[in-house]
Amino acid sequence: MAEQKPIHYFVCSDSSDSLNLDNSTESNTIVEYFDSEEDVDLAKLADIVKSKPYCVQKHFIVYNGTEYCAVETDNVENTYIFSLKHRSSIVPKLTAGTATIDAFIEYDKHMEDMAKKLETQPGFKLRDSNGKVIPDGKEFAIQILSDPEDELDEDTEGVSEEMLLFHNKYWICNYVSYGDGRVNILCGQPHEGDTFECETINNIVYLKHDGEYLFFDADDKRSLLYFSDKVPTKEQRIQIHFDDNGDIWFTNWDGSTSVTCEEVKYSYSMIGLCENNIPTKFRLVSL
Protein backbone atom coordinates (compact mmCIF):
# COMPACT_ATOMS: atom_id res chain seq x y z
CA MET A 1 0.00 0.00 0.00
CA ALA A 2 1.47 3.36 -1.08
CA GLU A 3 2.22 5.84 1.66
CA GLN A 4 -0.32 8.66 1.84
CA LYS A 5 1.10 12.02 0.82
CA PRO A 6 0.52 14.90 3.29
CA ILE A 7 -1.89 17.68 2.45
CA HIS A 8 -0.64 21.29 2.52
CA TYR A 9 -2.14 23.74 5.01
CA PHE A 10 -1.68 27.51 4.86
CA VAL A 11 -2.60 28.92 8.27
CA CYS A 12 -2.94 32.45 9.63
CA SER A 13 -0.06 33.00 12.08
CA ASP A 14 -2.54 34.22 14.71
CA SER A 15 -3.96 30.69 14.68
CA SER A 16 -0.62 28.89 14.60
CA ASP A 17 -1.58 26.77 17.61
CA SER A 18 -4.93 25.73 16.14
CA LEU A 19 -3.74 22.54 14.47
CA ASN A 20 -3.85 19.52 16.70
CA LEU A 21 -1.17 17.16 15.44
CA ASP A 22 -2.53 14.40 17.68
CA ASN A 23 -5.62 14.50 15.47
CA SER A 24 -5.45 12.08 12.56
CA THR A 25 -6.93 14.77 10.31
CA GLU A 26 -3.89 16.98 10.83
CA SER A 27 -1.05 14.61 11.70
CA ASN A 28 -0.05 14.10 8.06
CA THR A 29 0.31 17.70 6.95
CA ILE A 30 2.70 20.34 5.68
CA VAL A 31 2.04 23.75 7.24
CA GLU A 32 3.09 27.24 6.19
CA TYR A 33 1.89 30.46 7.81
CA PHE A 34 0.72 33.87 6.58
CA ASP A 35 0.36 37.08 8.59
CA SER A 36 -3.10 38.22 7.44
CA GLU A 37 -5.77 37.45 4.87
CA GLU A 38 -4.48 40.34 2.77
CA ASP A 39 -1.35 38.26 2.25
CA VAL A 40 -3.27 35.36 0.75
CA ASP A 41 -2.83 35.00 -2.99
CA LEU A 42 -4.32 31.64 -3.93
CA ALA A 43 -2.43 31.46 -7.21
CA LYS A 44 0.89 31.90 -5.41
CA LEU A 45 -0.12 29.32 -2.80
CA ALA A 46 -0.96 26.90 -5.61
CA ASP A 47 2.51 27.43 -7.09
CA ILE A 48 4.04 26.62 -3.71
CA VAL A 49 2.07 23.36 -3.57
CA LYS A 50 3.09 22.46 -7.14
CA SER A 51 6.73 22.95 -6.19
CA LYS A 52 6.39 20.23 -3.56
CA PRO A 53 5.64 16.95 -5.37
CA TYR A 54 5.83 15.04 -2.09
CA CYS A 55 2.52 16.55 -0.92
CA VAL A 56 -1.03 16.20 -2.24
CA GLN A 57 -1.15 18.07 -5.54
CA LYS A 58 -4.84 18.32 -6.33
CA HIS A 59 -5.99 20.32 -3.29
CA PHE A 60 -4.68 22.42 -0.44
CA ILE A 61 -6.28 23.96 2.66
CA VAL A 62 -6.31 27.59 3.79
CA TYR A 63 -7.32 28.35 7.40
CA ASN A 64 -7.87 31.96 8.44
CA GLY A 65 -8.58 31.21 12.08
CA THR A 66 -12.35 31.11 11.58
CA GLU A 67 -13.13 28.81 8.67
CA TYR A 68 -11.40 26.37 6.37
CA CYS A 69 -11.19 26.71 2.61
CA ALA A 70 -10.29 23.82 0.33
CA VAL A 71 -8.74 25.04 -2.92
CA GLU A 72 -8.23 23.18 -6.20
CA THR A 73 -4.59 23.62 -7.12
CA ASP A 74 -5.13 23.81 -10.90
CA ASN A 75 -8.16 26.09 -10.62
CA VAL A 76 -7.91 28.31 -7.55
CA GLU A 77 -11.31 29.85 -8.26
CA ASN A 78 -12.82 26.50 -7.35
CA THR A 79 -13.04 26.55 -3.56
CA TYR A 80 -15.12 24.99 -0.79
CA ILE A 81 -15.67 26.57 2.62
CA PHE A 82 -16.26 24.31 5.62
CA SER A 83 -16.24 24.55 9.39
CA LEU A 84 -14.10 23.05 12.11
CA LYS A 85 -16.85 20.58 12.95
CA HIS A 86 -16.70 18.95 9.54
CA ARG A 87 -12.95 19.07 9.03
CA SER A 88 -12.53 15.45 10.09
CA SER A 89 -14.66 14.19 7.20
CA ILE A 90 -13.73 16.71 4.48
CA VAL A 91 -9.95 16.77 4.77
CA PRO A 92 -9.25 12.99 4.81
CA LYS A 93 -11.30 12.51 1.64
CA LEU A 94 -9.49 15.32 -0.16
CA THR A 95 -6.16 13.98 1.06
CA ALA A 96 -6.93 10.43 -0.11
CA GLY A 97 -8.39 11.66 -3.40
CA THR A 98 -11.73 9.93 -2.78
CA ALA A 99 -13.69 13.18 -3.11
CA THR A 100 -13.40 16.49 -4.92
CA ILE A 101 -14.48 20.06 -4.25
CA ASP A 102 -17.03 19.78 -7.06
CA ALA A 103 -18.50 16.68 -5.43
CA PHE A 104 -18.93 18.46 -2.09
CA ILE A 105 -20.53 21.49 -3.77
CA GLU A 106 -22.88 19.31 -5.80
CA TYR A 107 -23.84 17.27 -2.75
CA ASP A 108 -24.56 20.39 -0.69
CA LYS A 109 -26.82 21.69 -3.44
CA HIS A 110 -28.60 18.33 -3.64
CA MET A 111 -29.16 18.31 0.12
CA GLU A 112 -30.45 21.88 0.12
CA ASP A 113 -32.89 21.05 -2.68
CA MET A 114 -34.04 17.91 -0.88
CA ALA A 115 -34.48 19.80 2.39
CA LYS A 116 -36.72 22.36 0.68
CA LYS A 117 -38.62 19.65 -1.12
CA LEU A 118 -39.12 17.54 1.99
CA GLU A 119 -40.24 20.25 4.39
CA THR A 120 -42.88 19.11 6.85
CA GLN A 121 -46.08 18.18 5.06
CA PRO A 122 -49.52 17.43 6.50
CA GLY A 123 -50.03 13.70 6.91
CA PHE A 124 -46.35 12.82 7.17
CA LYS A 125 -45.88 9.16 8.11
CA LEU A 126 -42.79 7.41 9.39
CA ARG A 127 -41.87 4.44 7.19
CA ASP A 128 -39.36 1.62 7.51
CA SER A 129 -36.77 0.67 4.88
CA ASN A 130 -39.39 -1.40 3.02
CA GLY A 131 -41.78 1.55 2.76
CA LYS A 132 -44.18 0.20 5.37
CA VAL A 133 -45.80 2.79 7.63
CA ILE A 134 -44.64 2.61 11.26
CA PRO A 135 -47.66 3.47 13.43
CA ASP A 136 -47.34 5.27 16.73
CA GLY A 137 -46.16 2.96 19.48
CA LYS A 138 -44.71 0.34 17.08
CA GLU A 139 -41.10 -0.56 17.97
CA PHE A 140 -38.29 -0.26 15.44
CA ALA A 141 -34.50 -0.15 15.37
CA ILE A 142 -32.32 2.42 13.60
CA GLN A 143 -29.39 1.13 11.57
CA ILE A 144 -26.48 3.43 10.75
CA LEU A 145 -25.40 3.07 7.12
CA SER A 146 -21.64 3.15 6.63
CA ASP A 147 -20.03 5.51 4.15
CA PRO A 148 -19.63 3.61 0.84
CA GLU A 149 -16.02 4.75 0.75
CA ASP A 150 -15.45 2.98 4.06
CA GLU A 151 -16.97 -0.31 2.98
CA LEU A 152 -14.79 -3.39 3.29
CA ASP A 153 -13.58 -5.23 0.21
CA GLU A 154 -15.31 -8.50 -0.65
CA ASP A 155 -12.23 -10.35 0.54
CA THR A 156 -12.63 -10.27 4.34
CA GLU A 157 -10.03 -12.90 5.14
CA GLY A 158 -8.07 -11.84 8.20
CA VAL A 159 -10.58 -9.11 9.10
CA SER A 160 -11.51 -9.22 12.78
CA GLU A 161 -15.04 -10.09 13.87
CA GLU A 162 -15.26 -6.70 15.55
CA MET A 163 -14.45 -4.92 12.27
CA LEU A 164 -16.97 -6.98 10.33
CA LEU A 165 -19.60 -6.23 12.95
CA PHE A 166 -18.84 -2.53 12.76
CA HIS A 167 -19.31 -2.37 9.00
CA ASN A 168 -22.25 -4.74 8.69
CA LYS A 169 -24.44 -3.95 11.70
CA TYR A 170 -24.01 -0.61 13.36
CA TRP A 171 -27.03 0.52 15.35
CA ILE A 172 -28.21 3.59 17.19
CA CYS A 173 -28.36 3.13 20.93
CA ASN A 174 -29.36 5.16 23.93
CA TYR A 175 -26.16 5.89 25.83
CA VAL A 176 -26.15 6.83 29.51
CA SER A 177 -23.26 9.00 30.68
CA TYR A 178 -22.61 10.14 34.20
CA GLY A 179 -21.27 13.69 34.36
CA ASP A 180 -23.35 16.24 36.20
CA GLY A 181 -26.11 13.67 36.34
CA ARG A 182 -27.87 11.03 34.28
CA VAL A 183 -27.81 12.16 30.66
CA ASN A 184 -29.32 10.15 27.81
CA ILE A 185 -27.74 10.76 24.41
CA LEU A 186 -27.59 8.95 21.09
CA CYS A 187 -24.58 6.92 20.06
CA GLY A 188 -23.84 4.07 17.68
CA GLN A 189 -22.35 0.73 18.53
CA PRO A 190 -21.61 -2.48 16.56
CA HIS A 191 -24.11 -4.80 18.20
CA GLU A 192 -27.83 -4.98 18.86
CA GLY A 193 -29.22 -1.49 19.29
CA ASP A 194 -32.06 -0.13 21.37
CA THR A 195 -35.67 0.01 20.28
CA PHE A 196 -37.47 3.22 19.39
CA GLU A 197 -41.00 4.27 18.60
CA CYS A 198 -42.75 7.36 17.31
CA GLU A 199 -45.58 9.55 18.55
CA THR A 200 -47.56 11.98 16.39
CA ILE A 201 -48.71 15.21 18.04
CA ASN A 202 -50.46 17.87 15.92
CA ASN A 203 -49.16 16.22 12.72
CA ILE A 204 -45.56 16.33 14.01
CA VAL A 205 -43.80 12.95 14.31
CA TYR A 206 -41.45 12.64 17.30
CA LEU A 207 -38.97 9.82 17.87
CA LYS A 208 -39.03 8.29 21.35
CA HIS A 209 -37.08 5.83 23.44
CA ASP A 210 -38.23 4.46 26.77
CA GLY A 211 -41.02 7.03 26.92
CA GLU A 212 -38.73 10.03 26.28
CA TYR A 213 -38.57 12.32 23.24
CA LEU A 214 -35.48 12.83 21.09
CA PHE A 215 -34.48 16.50 20.89
CA PHE A 216 -31.65 18.89 20.05
CA ASP A 217 -30.43 21.48 22.54
CA ALA A 218 -29.33 24.57 20.59
CA ASP A 219 -27.36 25.80 23.61
CA ASP A 220 -25.31 22.61 23.84
CA LYS A 221 -21.83 23.26 22.40
CA ARG A 222 -21.34 19.53 21.78
CA SER A 223 -24.40 19.49 19.49
CA LEU A 224 -25.46 16.04 20.68
CA LEU A 225 -28.97 14.57 20.61
CA TYR A 226 -30.72 14.01 23.92
CA PHE A 227 -33.90 12.52 25.36
CA SER A 228 -36.42 14.24 27.62
CA ASP A 229 -39.84 13.48 29.05
CA LYS A 230 -41.01 16.87 27.70
CA VAL A 231 -42.29 17.35 24.14
CA PRO A 232 -39.59 19.27 22.23
CA THR A 233 -40.16 22.90 21.31
CA LYS A 234 -40.01 23.89 17.63
CA GLU A 235 -36.34 24.88 18.01
CA GLN A 236 -35.56 21.50 19.59
CA ARG A 237 -37.30 19.31 17.02
CA ILE A 238 -35.50 16.85 14.77
CA GLN A 239 -36.76 16.75 11.17
CA ILE A 240 -36.82 13.44 9.30
CA HIS A 241 -36.04 13.25 5.58
CA PHE A 242 -36.54 10.30 3.23
CA ASP A 243 -34.25 9.39 0.35
CA ASP A 244 -35.57 7.84 -2.86
CA ASN A 245 -34.45 4.37 -1.77
CA GLY A 246 -36.10 4.53 1.66
CA ASP A 247 -33.04 5.56 3.65
CA ILE A 248 -33.46 8.53 5.98
CA TRP A 249 -31.41 11.33 7.42
CA PHE A 250 -32.04 13.86 10.17
CA THR A 251 -31.65 17.62 10.41
CA ASN A 252 -32.61 20.35 12.82
CA TRP A 253 -36.11 21.69 12.27
CA ASP A 254 -35.22 24.31 9.62
CA GLY A 255 -33.11 21.79 7.69
CA SER A 256 -29.93 23.85 7.87
CA THR A 257 -27.84 21.47 10.00
CA SER A 258 -27.52 17.73 9.47
CA VAL A 259 -27.13 14.87 11.92
CA THR A 260 -23.86 13.00 11.38
CA CYS A 261 -22.25 9.97 12.96
CA GLU A 262 -18.54 10.15 13.71
CA GLU A 263 -16.66 7.02 14.68
CA VAL A 264 -14.76 7.38 17.95
CA LYS A 265 -13.56 3.79 18.01
CA TYR A 266 -14.96 0.44 16.95
CA SER A 267 -16.94 0.12 20.18
CA TYR A 268 -19.02 3.27 19.63
CA SER A 269 -19.54 6.45 17.61
CA MET A 270 -20.96 9.85 18.49
CA ILE A 271 -24.10 11.19 16.83
CA GLY A 272 -24.85 14.89 16.66
CA LEU A 273 -25.60 17.91 14.51
CA CYS A 274 -22.89 19.42 12.31
CA GLU A 275 -22.94 22.73 10.47
CA ASN A 276 -22.36 21.17 7.06
CA ASN A 277 -24.99 19.60 4.81
CA ILE A 278 -23.43 16.14 4.43
CA PRO A 279 -25.54 13.89 6.66
CA THR A 280 -25.18 10.31 7.76
CA LYS A 281 -27.84 8.02 6.29
CA PHE A 282 -29.90 5.71 8.48
CA ARG A 283 -32.38 2.89 7.97
CA LEU A 284 -35.48 2.13 10.03
CA VAL A 285 -36.02 -1.57 10.69
CA SER A 286 -39.45 -2.67 11.95
CA LEU A 287 -39.41 -5.19 14.78
mmCIF file of C-alpha atoms in Angstrom, residues 25-258:
data_model
loop_
_atom_site.group_PDB
_atom_site.id
_atom_site.type_symbol
_atom_site.label_atom_id
_atom_site.label_comp_id
_atom_site.label_asym_id
_atom_site.label_seq_id
_atom_site.Cartn_x
_atom_site.Cartn_y
_atom_site.Cartn_z
ATOM 1 C CA THR A 25 -6.931 14.769 10.311
ATOM 2 C CA GLU A 26 -3.886 16.975 10.831
ATOM 3 C CA SER A 27 -1.045 14.610 11.695
ATOM 4 C CA ASN A 28 -0.048 14.096 8.057
ATOM 5 C CA THR A 29 0.313 17.699 6.946
ATOM 6 C CA ILE A 30 2.696 20.341 5.683
ATOM 7 C CA VAL A 31 2.044 23.749 7.238
ATOM 8 C CA GLU A 32 3.085 27.243 6.193
ATOM 9 C CA TYR A 33 1.889 30.455 7.806
ATOM 10 C CA PHE A 34 0.718 33.866 6.577
ATOM 11 C CA ASP A 35 0.356 37.079 8.585
ATOM 12 C CA SER A 36 -3.095 38.216 7.441
ATOM 13 C CA GLU A 37 -5.775 37.452 4.873
ATOM 14 C CA GLU A 38 -4.484 40.341 2.770
ATOM 15 C CA ASP A 39 -1.345 38.258 2.248
ATOM 16 C CA VAL A 40 -3.274 35.363 0.750
ATOM 17 C CA ASP A 41 -2.828 35.000 -2.992
ATOM 18 C CA LEU A 42 -4.321 31.642 -3.929
ATOM 19 C CA ALA A 43 -2.432 31.458 -7.211
ATOM 20 C CA LYS A 44 0.891 31.904 -5.413
ATOM 21 C CA LEU A 45 -0.117 29.323 -2.798
ATOM 22 C CA ALA A 46 -0.964 26.899 -5.610
ATOM 23 C CA ASP A 47 2.510 27.430 -7.093
ATOM 24 C CA ILE A 48 4.040 26.618 -3.706
ATOM 25 C CA VAL A 49 2.070 23.359 -3.575
ATOM 26 C CA LYS A 50 3.088 22.456 -7.136
ATOM 27 C CA SER A 51 6.726 22.946 -6.187
ATOM 28 C CA LYS A 52 6.388 20.227 -3.559
ATOM 29 C CA PRO A 53 5.637 16.954 -5.373
ATOM 30 C CA TYR A 54 5.835 15.045 -2.094
ATOM 31 C CA CYS A 55 2.524 16.551 -0.916
ATOM 32 C CA VAL A 56 -1.029 16.204 -2.241
ATOM 33 C CA GLN A 57 -1.152 18.067 -5.539
ATOM 34 C CA LYS A 58 -4.842 18.318 -6.327
ATOM 35 C CA HIS A 59 -5.989 20.322 -3.286
ATOM 36 C CA PHE A 60 -4.675 22.421 -0.439
ATOM 37 C CA ILE A 61 -6.284 23.956 2.655
ATOM 38 C CA VAL A 62 -6.314 27.593 3.793
ATOM 39 C CA TYR A 63 -7.318 28.349 7.395
ATOM 40 C CA ASN A 64 -7.870 31.955 8.439
ATOM 41 C CA GLY A 65 -8.576 31.209 12.081
ATOM 42 C CA THR A 66 -12.348 31.109 11.579
ATOM 43 C CA GLU A 67 -13.127 28.814 8.665
ATOM 44 C CA TYR A 68 -11.401 26.372 6.373
ATOM 45 C CA CYS A 69 -11.187 26.714 2.613
ATOM 46 C CA ALA A 70 -10.292 23.817 0.332
ATOM 47 C CA VAL A 71 -8.741 25.036 -2.923
ATOM 48 C CA GLU A 72 -8.234 23.179 -6.200
ATOM 49 C CA THR A 73 -4.594 23.616 -7.125
ATOM 50 C CA ASP A 74 -5.133 23.805 -10.897
ATOM 51 C CA ASN A 75 -8.161 26.087 -10.616
ATOM 52 C CA VAL A 76 -7.910 28.313 -7.551
ATOM 53 C CA GLU A 77 -11.312 29.846 -8.256
ATOM 54 C CA ASN A 78 -12.819 26.499 -7.354
ATOM 55 C CA THR A 79 -13.040 26.546 -3.556
ATOM 56 C CA TYR A 80 -15.117 24.986 -0.795
ATOM 57 C CA ILE A 81 -15.670 26.571 2.623
ATOM 58 C CA PHE A 82 -16.261 24.314 5.616
ATOM 59 C CA SER A 83 -16.245 24.546 9.388
ATOM 60 C CA LEU A 84 -14.099 23.049 12.108
ATOM 61 C CA LYS A 85 -16.854 20.578 12.950
ATOM 62 C CA HIS A 86 -16.700 18.950 9.539
ATOM 63 C CA ARG A 87 -12.948 19.067 9.027
ATOM 64 C CA SER A 88 -12.529 15.452 10.094
ATOM 65 C CA SER A 89 -14.662 14.188 7.201
ATOM 66 C CA ILE A 90 -13.735 16.706 4.475
ATOM 67 C CA VAL A 91 -9.947 16.766 4.769
ATOM 68 C CA PRO A 92 -9.255 12.988 4.812
ATOM 69 C CA LYS A 93 -11.295 12.514 1.636
ATOM 70 C CA LEU A 94 -9.492 15.321 -0.158
ATOM 71 C CA THR A 95 -6.160 13.978 1.059
ATOM 72 C CA ALA A 96 -6.929 10.434 -0.110
ATOM 73 C CA GLY A 97 -8.394 11.660 -3.396
ATOM 74 C CA THR A 98 -11.730 9.930 -2.777
ATOM 75 C CA ALA A 99 -13.695 13.178 -3.107
ATOM 76 C CA THR A 100 -13.397 16.494 -4.921
ATOM 77 C CA ILE A 101 -14.477 20.063 -4.254
ATOM 78 C CA ASP A 102 -17.030 19.783 -7.060
ATOM 79 C CA ALA A 103 -18.499 16.681 -5.432
ATOM 80 C CA PHE A 104 -18.934 18.460 -2.088
ATOM 81 C CA ILE A 105 -20.525 21.488 -3.766
ATOM 82 C CA GLU A 106 -22.885 19.311 -5.796
ATOM 83 C CA TYR A 107 -23.836 17.271 -2.748
ATOM 84 C CA ASP A 108 -24.555 20.392 -0.695
ATOM 85 C CA LYS A 109 -26.823 21.689 -3.444
ATOM 86 C CA HIS A 110 -28.596 18.334 -3.639
ATOM 87 C CA MET A 111 -29.162 18.314 0.118
ATOM 88 C CA GLU A 112 -30.452 21.883 0.118
ATOM 89 C CA ASP A 113 -32.888 21.048 -2.684
ATOM 90 C CA MET A 114 -34.038 17.913 -0.883
ATOM 91 C CA ALA A 115 -34.478 19.802 2.389
ATOM 92 C CA LYS A 116 -36.721 22.364 0.682
ATOM 93 C CA LYS A 117 -38.621 19.652 -1.119
ATOM 94 C CA LEU A 118 -39.119 17.544 1.990
ATOM 95 C CA GLU A 119 -40.239 20.246 4.394
ATOM 96 C CA THR A 120 -42.884 19.108 6.850
ATOM 97 C CA GLN A 121 -46.078 18.178 5.058
ATOM 98 C CA PRO A 122 -49.520 17.429 6.503
ATOM 99 C CA GLY A 123 -50.034 13.703 6.913
ATOM 100 C CA PHE A 124 -46.352 12.824 7.166
ATOM 101 C CA LYS A 125 -45.882 9.159 8.112
ATOM 102 C CA LEU A 126 -42.788 7.412 9.388
ATOM 103 C CA ARG A 127 -41.867 4.444 7.186
ATOM 104 C CA ASP A 128 -39.360 1.621 7.512
ATOM 105 C CA SER A 129 -36.772 0.673 4.878
ATOM 106 C CA ASN A 130 -39.392 -1.397 3.018
ATOM 107 C CA GLY A 131 -41.776 1.545 2.760
ATOM 108 C CA LYS A 132 -44.176 0.201 5.372
ATOM 109 C CA VAL A 133 -45.801 2.786 7.635
ATOM 110 C CA ILE A 134 -44.642 2.607 11.255
ATOM 111 C CA PRO A 135 -47.657 3.465 13.432
ATOM 112 C CA ASP A 136 -47.342 5.275 16.733
ATOM 113 C CA GLY A 137 -46.155 2.959 19.483
ATOM 114 C CA LYS A 138 -44.711 0.337 17.083
ATOM 115 C CA GLU A 139 -41.104 -0.555 17.973
ATOM 116 C CA PHE A 140 -38.291 -0.261 15.442
ATOM 117 C CA ALA A 141 -34.495 -0.147 15.369
ATOM 118 C CA ILE A 142 -32.322 2.420 13.601
ATOM 119 C CA GLN A 143 -29.388 1.133 11.575
ATOM 120 C CA ILE A 144 -26.477 3.426 10.747
ATOM 121 C CA LEU A 145 -25.404 3.073 7.125
ATOM 122 C CA SER A 146 -21.645 3.153 6.632
ATOM 123 C CA ASP A 147 -20.025 5.510 4.151
ATOM 124 C CA PRO A 148 -19.633 3.607 0.836
ATOM 125 C CA GLU A 149 -16.020 4.751 0.748
ATOM 126 C CA ASP A 150 -15.453 2.983 4.059
ATOM 127 C CA GLU A 151 -16.969 -0.310 2.983
ATOM 128 C CA LEU A 152 -14.787 -3.385 3.290
ATOM 129 C CA ASP A 153 -13.584 -5.235 0.205
ATOM 130 C CA GLU A 154 -15.308 -8.503 -0.647
ATOM 131 C CA ASP A 155 -12.226 -10.353 0.539
ATOM 132 C CA THR A 156 -12.632 -10.270 4.335
ATOM 133 C CA GLU A 157 -10.027 -12.902 5.139
ATOM 134 C CA GLY A 158 -8.066 -11.840 8.198
ATOM 135 C CA VAL A 159 -10.581 -9.108 9.103
ATOM 136 C CA SER A 160 -11.510 -9.220 12.780
ATOM 137 C CA GLU A 161 -15.040 -10.092 13.865
ATOM 138 C CA GLU A 162 -15.257 -6.697 15.552
ATOM 139 C CA MET A 163 -14.451 -4.917 12.268
ATOM 140 C CA LEU A 164 -16.973 -6.980 10.327
ATOM 141 C CA LEU A 165 -19.599 -6.230 12.950
ATOM 142 C CA PHE A 166 -18.839 -2.532 12.764
ATOM 143 C CA HIS A 167 -19.309 -2.369 9.003
ATOM 144 C CA ASN A 168 -22.251 -4.737 8.691
ATOM 145 C CA LYS A 169 -24.445 -3.954 11.701
ATOM 146 C CA TYR A 170 -24.013 -0.606 13.360
ATOM 147 C CA TRP A 171 -27.026 0.520 15.345
ATOM 148 C CA ILE A 172 -28.210 3.585 17.191
ATOM 149 C CA CYS A 173 -28.364 3.129 20.932
ATOM 150 C CA ASN A 174 -29.362 5.158 23.926
ATOM 151 C CA TYR A 175 -26.158 5.892 25.826
ATOM 152 C CA VAL A 176 -26.150 6.826 29.510
ATOM 153 C CA SER A 177 -23.255 8.997 30.677
ATOM 154 C CA TYR A 178 -22.610 10.144 34.201
ATOM 155 C CA GLY A 179 -21.273 13.689 34.363
ATOM 156 C CA ASP A 180 -23.350 16.239 36.198
ATOM 157 C CA GLY A 181 -26.110 13.674 36.337
ATOM 158 C CA ARG A 182 -27.874 11.034 34.284
ATOM 159 C CA VAL A 183 -27.805 12.162 30.655
ATOM 160 C CA ASN A 184 -29.324 10.150 27.812
ATOM 161 C CA ILE A 185 -27.737 10.757 24.415
ATOM 162 C CA LEU A 186 -27.590 8.954 21.088
ATOM 163 C CA CYS A 187 -24.581 6.924 20.061
ATOM 164 C CA GLY A 188 -23.836 4.074 17.685
ATOM 165 C CA GLN A 189 -22.353 0.727 18.525
ATOM 166 C CA PRO A 190 -21.612 -2.479 16.564
ATOM 167 C CA HIS A 191 -24.106 -4.796 18.204
ATOM 168 C CA GLU A 192 -27.825 -4.977 18.859
ATOM 169 C CA GLY A 193 -29.221 -1.492 19.293
ATOM 170 C CA ASP A 194 -32.056 -0.132 21.374
ATOM 171 C CA THR A 195 -35.674 0.010 20.284
ATOM 172 C CA PHE A 196 -37.468 3.218 19.393
ATOM 173 C CA GLU A 197 -41.002 4.268 18.596
ATOM 174 C CA CYS A 198 -42.750 7.358 17.314
ATOM 175 C CA GLU A 199 -45.577 9.547 18.546
ATOM 176 C CA THR A 200 -47.559 11.976 16.392
ATOM 177 C CA ILE A 201 -48.707 15.209 18.036
ATOM 178 C CA ASN A 202 -50.463 17.869 15.921
ATOM 179 C CA ASN A 203 -49.156 16.224 12.719
ATOM 180 C CA ILE A 204 -45.560 16.334 14.013
ATOM 181 C CA VAL A 205 -43.802 12.953 14.312
ATOM 182 C CA TYR A 206 -41.451 12.643 17.301
ATOM 183 C CA LEU A 207 -38.969 9.823 17.874
ATOM 184 C CA LYS A 208 -39.026 8.288 21.346
ATOM 185 C CA HIS A 209 -37.076 5.830 23.445
ATOM 186 C CA ASP A 210 -38.227 4.456 26.774
ATOM 187 C CA GLY A 211 -41.019 7.032 26.916
ATOM 188 C CA GLU A 212 -38.726 10.032 26.280
ATOM 189 C CA TYR A 213 -38.575 12.319 23.242
ATOM 190 C CA LEU A 214 -35.484 12.833 21.086
ATOM 191 C CA PHE A 215 -34.484 16.498 20.887
ATOM 192 C CA PHE A 216 -31.655 18.888 20.050
ATOM 193 C CA ASP A 217 -30.432 21.483 22.537
ATOM 194 C CA ALA A 218 -29.328 24.572 20.594
ATOM 195 C CA ASP A 219 -27.357 25.802 23.614
ATOM 196 C CA ASP A 220 -25.308 22.612 23.839
ATOM 197 C CA LYS A 221 -21.826 23.259 22.399
ATOM 198 C CA ARG A 222 -21.335 19.528 21.782
ATOM 199 C CA SER A 223 -24.401 19.487 19.485
ATOM 200 C CA LEU A 224 -25.458 16.043 20.684
ATOM 201 C CA LEU A 225 -28.966 14.572 20.607
ATOM 202 C CA TYR A 226 -30.717 14.015 23.924
ATOM 203 C CA PHE A 227 -33.899 12.519 25.364
ATOM 204 C CA SER A 228 -36.416 14.244 27.623
ATOM 205 C CA ASP A 229 -39.838 13.479 29.052
ATOM 206 C CA LYS A 230 -41.011 16.865 27.700
ATOM 207 C CA VAL A 231 -42.290 17.346 24.142
ATOM 208 C CA PRO A 232 -39.585 19.271 22.233
ATOM 209 C CA THR A 233 -40.157 22.898 21.306
ATOM 210 C CA LYS A 234 -40.007 23.892 17.629
ATOM 211 C CA GLU A 235 -36.340 24.883 18.009
ATOM 212 C CA GLN A 236 -35.562 21.497 19.588
ATOM 213 C CA ARG A 237 -37.303 19.310 17.023
ATOM 214 C CA ILE A 238 -35.499 16.853 14.766
ATOM 215 C CA GLN A 239 -36.760 16.755 11.166
ATOM 216 C CA ILE A 240 -36.823 13.437 9.302
ATOM 217 C CA HIS A 241 -36.044 13.253 5.576
ATOM 218 C CA PHE A 242 -36.545 10.296 3.231
ATOM 219 C CA ASP A 243 -34.252 9.385 0.352
ATOM 220 C CA ASP A 244 -35.573 7.844 -2.864
ATOM 221 C CA ASN A 245 -34.447 4.368 -1.766
ATOM 222 C CA GLY A 246 -36.099 4.526 1.659
ATOM 223 C CA ASP A 247 -33.040 5.564 3.655
ATOM 224 C CA ILE A 248 -33.456 8.533 5.979
ATOM 225 C CA TRP A 249 -31.409 11.328 7.422
ATOM 226 C CA PHE A 250 -32.041 13.859 10.171
ATOM 227 C CA THR A 251 -31.648 17.620 10.408
ATOM 228 C CA ASN A 252 -32.611 20.354 12.817
ATOM 229 C CA TRP A 253 -36.112 21.694 12.265
ATOM 230 C CA ASP A 254 -35.219 24.309 9.624
ATOM 231 C CA GLY A 255 -33.107 21.790 7.690
ATOM 232 C CA SER A 256 -29.926 23.850 7.868
ATOM 233 C CA THR A 257 -27.835 21.468 9.999
ATOM 234 C CA SER A 258 -27.522 17.727 9.472
#
